[in-house]
GROMACS .gro file of C-alpha atoms in nm:
model
  186
    1MET     CA    1   0.077  -3.551  -0.586
    2GLU     CA    2   0.203  -3.628  -0.240
    3GLY     CA    3   0.407  -3.343  -0.096
    4VAL     CA    4   0.343  -3.092  -0.376
    5LYS     CA    5   0.156  -2.783  -0.258
    6LEU     CA    6   0.034  -2.447  -0.378
    7PHE     CA    7   0.217  -2.168  -0.195
    8MET     CA    8   0.109  -1.805  -0.164
    9PHE     CA    9   0.380  -1.549  -0.082
   10LEU     CA   10   0.382  -1.179   0.006
   11LEU     CA   11   0.726  -1.073  -0.115
   12GLY     CA   12   0.906  -0.757  -0.013
   13CYS     CA   13   1.220  -0.572  -0.121
   14LYS     CA   14   1.355  -0.223  -0.173
   15PRO     CA   15   1.478  -0.214  -0.533
   16ALA     CA   16   1.756   0.027  -0.626
   17GLY     CA   17   1.629   0.382  -0.662
   18ARG     CA   18   1.323   0.332  -0.437
   19HIS     CA   19   1.268   0.504  -0.103
   20THR     CA   20   1.036   0.251   0.058
   21GLU     CA   21   0.992  -0.122   0.060
   22GLN     CA   22   0.779  -0.253  -0.227
   23HIS     CA   23   0.554  -0.562  -0.215
   24ASP     CA   24   0.411  -0.811  -0.460
   25MET     CA   25   0.227  -1.142  -0.451
   26PHE     CA   26   0.371  -1.466  -0.586
   27PHE     CA   27   0.206  -1.805  -0.623
   28ALA     CA   28   0.398  -2.122  -0.707
   29ILE     CA   29   0.372  -2.499  -0.674
   30GLY     CA   30   0.643  -2.712  -0.518
   31SER     CA   31   0.728  -2.946  -0.236
   32SER     CA   32   0.901  -2.681  -0.021
   33ILE     CA   33   0.972  -2.310  -0.003
   34LYS     CA   34   1.344  -2.380  -0.043
   35GLU     CA   35   1.269  -2.547  -0.377
   36LEU     CA   36   1.085  -2.231  -0.491
   37VAL     CA   37   1.356  -1.976  -0.396
   38PRO     CA   38   1.504  -1.969  -0.752
   39ALA     CA   39   1.154  -1.907  -0.894
   40ILE     CA   40   1.102  -1.620  -0.645
   41LYS     CA   41   1.430  -1.459  -0.755
   42THR     CA   42   1.336  -1.502  -1.122
   43PHE     CA   43   0.993  -1.348  -1.056
   44TRP     CA   44   1.143  -1.031  -0.904
   45PRO     CA   45   1.500  -0.988  -1.032
   46GLU     CA   46   1.513  -0.621  -0.925
   47GLY     CA   47   1.495  -0.743  -0.565
   48GLU     CA   48   1.845  -0.884  -0.596
   49GLU     CA   49   1.969  -0.999  -0.256
   50GLY     CA   50   1.718  -0.787  -0.060
   51ILE     CA   51   1.410  -0.983  -0.159
   52HIS     CA   52   1.239  -1.154   0.133
   53ILE     CA   53   0.907  -1.309   0.233
   54ASP     CA   54   0.679  -1.104   0.462
   55ALA     CA   55   0.400  -1.362   0.473
   56TRP     CA   56   0.331  -1.707   0.331
   57ARG     CA   57   0.084  -1.992   0.343
   58GLU     CA   58   0.019  -2.326   0.189
   59VAL     CA   59  -0.314  -2.298   0.009
   60ASN     CA   60  -0.514  -2.610   0.096
   61LEU     CA   61  -0.851  -2.481   0.220
   62VAL     CA   62  -1.040  -2.173   0.105
   63SER     CA   63  -1.398  -2.095   0.213
   64GLY     CA   64  -1.501  -2.458   0.257
   65TYR     CA   65  -1.322  -2.585  -0.054
   66ARG     CA   66  -1.012  -2.803  -0.076
   67VAL     CA   67  -0.743  -2.697  -0.323
   68THR     CA   68  -0.540  -2.996  -0.443
   69VAL     CA   69  -0.243  -2.990  -0.678
   70LEU     CA   70  -0.246  -3.267  -0.940
   71PRO     CA   71  -0.021  -3.344  -1.236
   72ALA     CA   72  -0.150  -3.166  -1.547
   73PRO     CA   73  -0.254  -3.480  -1.744
   74SER     CA   74  -0.455  -3.632  -1.457
   75VAL     CA   75  -0.696  -3.338  -1.431
   76ASN     CA   76  -0.816  -3.394  -1.786
   77ILE     CA   77  -0.936  -3.744  -1.706
   78MET     CA   78  -1.100  -3.653  -1.375
   79GLU     CA   79  -1.455  -3.525  -1.368
   80PRO     CA   80  -1.444  -3.180  -1.206
   81GLU     CA   81  -1.700  -3.119  -0.933
   82SER     CA   82  -1.789  -2.780  -1.074
   83SER     CA   83  -1.651  -2.499  -1.281
   84THR     CA   84  -1.505  -2.323  -0.979
   85LYS     CA   85  -1.165  -2.155  -0.981
   86LEU     CA   86  -0.932  -2.012  -0.720
   87PHE     CA   87  -0.911  -1.632  -0.749
   88PHE     CA   88  -0.670  -1.388  -0.586
   89LEU     CA   89  -0.806  -1.040  -0.518
   90ASN     CA   90  -0.616  -0.735  -0.399
   91LEU     CA   91  -0.857  -0.489  -0.238
   92GLY     CA   92  -0.741  -0.132  -0.195
   93GLY     CA   93  -0.892   0.135   0.025
   94TYR     CA   94  -0.835   0.468   0.191
   95LYS     CA   95  -0.907   0.615   0.531
   96ALA     CA   96  -0.960   0.986   0.588
   97GLY     CA   97  -0.654   1.144   0.746
   98GLU     CA   98  -0.425   0.850   0.660
   99PHE     CA   99  -0.152   0.906   0.400
  100GLU     CA  100  -0.174   0.550   0.273
  101GLU     CA  101  -0.360   0.316   0.044
  102PHE     CA  102  -0.439   0.009   0.252
  103HIS     CA  103  -0.456  -0.334   0.090
  104TYR     CA  104  -0.627  -0.656   0.184
  105LYS     CA  105  -0.545  -0.982   0.008
  106VAL     CA  106  -0.833  -1.225  -0.049
  107LEU     CA  107  -0.856  -1.577  -0.190
  108SER     CA  108  -1.193  -1.673  -0.330
  109ILE     CA  109  -1.340  -1.987  -0.484
  110ALA     CA  110  -1.592  -1.883  -0.746
  111SER     CA  111  -1.716  -1.965  -1.094
  112ASP     CA  112  -1.609  -1.630  -1.241
  113LYS     CA  113  -1.450  -1.294  -1.156
  114ASN     CA  114  -1.782  -1.121  -1.086
  115SER     CA  115  -1.878  -1.388  -0.831
  116ALA     CA  116  -1.534  -1.359  -0.667
  117ILE     CA  117  -1.574  -0.981  -0.641
  118LYS     CA  118  -1.922  -1.021  -0.490
  119GLU     CA  119  -1.775  -1.253  -0.224
  120ALA     CA  120  -1.486  -1.012  -0.156
  121LYS     CA  121  -1.734  -0.735  -0.089
  122GLN     CA  122  -1.854  -0.936   0.212
  123THR     CA  123  -1.514  -0.914   0.384
  124THR     CA  124  -1.470  -0.709   0.699
  125PHE     CA  125  -1.213  -0.491   0.522
  126PHE     CA  126  -1.463  -0.394   0.254
  127ARG     CA  127  -1.760  -0.344   0.486
  128HIS     CA  128  -1.577  -0.145   0.756
  129SER     CA  129  -1.355   0.083   0.552
  130ALA     CA  130  -1.416   0.457   0.548
  131SER     CA  131  -1.677   0.403   0.279
  132ALA     CA  132  -1.792   0.094   0.098
  133HIS     CA  133  -1.889   0.301  -0.204
  134VAL     CA  134  -1.612   0.284  -0.462
  135ASP     CA  135  -1.738   0.597  -0.636
  136ASP     CA  136  -1.689   0.814  -0.328
  137LYS     CA  137  -1.368   0.999  -0.250
  138TYR     CA  138  -1.268   0.742   0.013
  139GLY     CA  139  -1.366   0.390  -0.067
  140VAL     CA  140  -1.262   0.036  -0.133
  141ASP     CA  141  -1.204  -0.105  -0.476
  142VAL     CA  142  -1.077  -0.424  -0.631
  143ASP     CA  143  -0.731  -0.315  -0.744
  144ASP     CA  144  -0.643  -0.654  -0.894
  145ILE     CA  145  -0.813  -0.988  -0.959
  146TYR     CA  146  -0.659  -1.299  -1.113
  147ALA     CA  147  -0.741  -1.664  -1.151
  148VAL     CA  148  -0.444  -1.813  -0.962
  149GLU     CA  149  -0.374  -2.070  -1.235
  150ASP     CA  150  -0.325  -1.780  -1.480
  151ILE     CA  151  -0.049  -1.616  -1.273
  152LEU     CA  152   0.150  -1.926  -1.183
  153PRO     CA  153   0.504  -1.945  -1.325
  154GLN     CA  154   0.524  -2.126  -1.659
  155PHE     CA  155   0.693  -2.434  -1.508
  156CYS     CA  156   0.394  -2.477  -1.275
  157LYS     CA  157   0.140  -2.435  -1.555
  158GLU     CA  158   0.314  -2.702  -1.760
  159LYS     CA  159   0.331  -2.960  -1.481
  160TYR     CA  160   0.030  -2.902  -1.254
  161ARG     CA  161  -0.338  -2.812  -1.228
  162LEU     CA  162  -0.546  -2.702  -0.933
  163TYR     CA  163  -0.838  -2.930  -0.853
  164ILE     CA  164  -1.109  -2.779  -0.631
  165THR     CA  165  -1.362  -2.981  -0.432
  166LYS     CA  166  -1.624  -2.880  -0.178
  167GLU     CA  167  -1.554  -3.007   0.175
  168GLU     CA  168  -1.851  -3.160   0.355
  169GLU     CA  169  -1.726  -3.078   0.705
  170ALA     CA  170  -1.595  -2.749   0.837
  171LEU     CA  171  -1.217  -2.751   0.852
  172PRO     CA  172  -0.980  -2.484   0.985
  173GLU     CA  173  -0.836  -2.236   0.737
  174ASP     CA  174  -0.470  -2.262   0.642
  175GLU     CA  175  -0.208  -2.124   0.879
  176ILE     CA  176  -0.067  -1.786   0.777
  177HIS     CA  177   0.299  -1.731   0.859
  178LEU     CA  178   0.390  -1.365   0.922
  179GLY     CA  179   0.730  -1.208   0.971
  180TYR     CA  180   1.050  -1.120   0.791
  181PHE     CA  181   1.182  -1.440   0.630
  182LYS     CA  182   1.511  -1.422   0.443
  183LEU     CA  183   1.517  -1.653   0.142
  184ASN     CA  184   1.829  -1.829   0.270
  185SER     CA  185   1.647  -1.923   0.593
  186PHE     CA  186   1.450  -2.200   0.418
   0.00000   0.00000   0.00000
């Protein structure tokens, strides 16, 4: 559908009773961020008026694959190129002497969760952390992994599907927008 895109958001807020800012990931499909603001507020109601976006991107290209949003009925009649899916992984790791669990967000195109995890283990974050052995005291682990279609809001699941195709030529990755974006700024 022309103009409809998959968006990936890193949301932040400091809910009542918390001492530090909290973060969560949110994926949704729409024609603009402004259109998705009500869905963001519904996703994290505890954020109230303090919820904001710390990072966002349109998800169009991932590791040599194009991610296209199509109306739900049209995907059923199209022959998929393969059984690949778009996965979101949240890697967590520790560094000696640092009072923090560091996180690295990864998008992966793979046929299953195990293949997505294998690809994530090739990232710089995983290879260059204090230890790449998850069984050690300091290591990197996959804290969370989801097929993106499974964690979309219900209104997106009802109307859209993600269609993934391999790109023949190398294209630049999607632009990542970083900063503190108030929801009313869109």
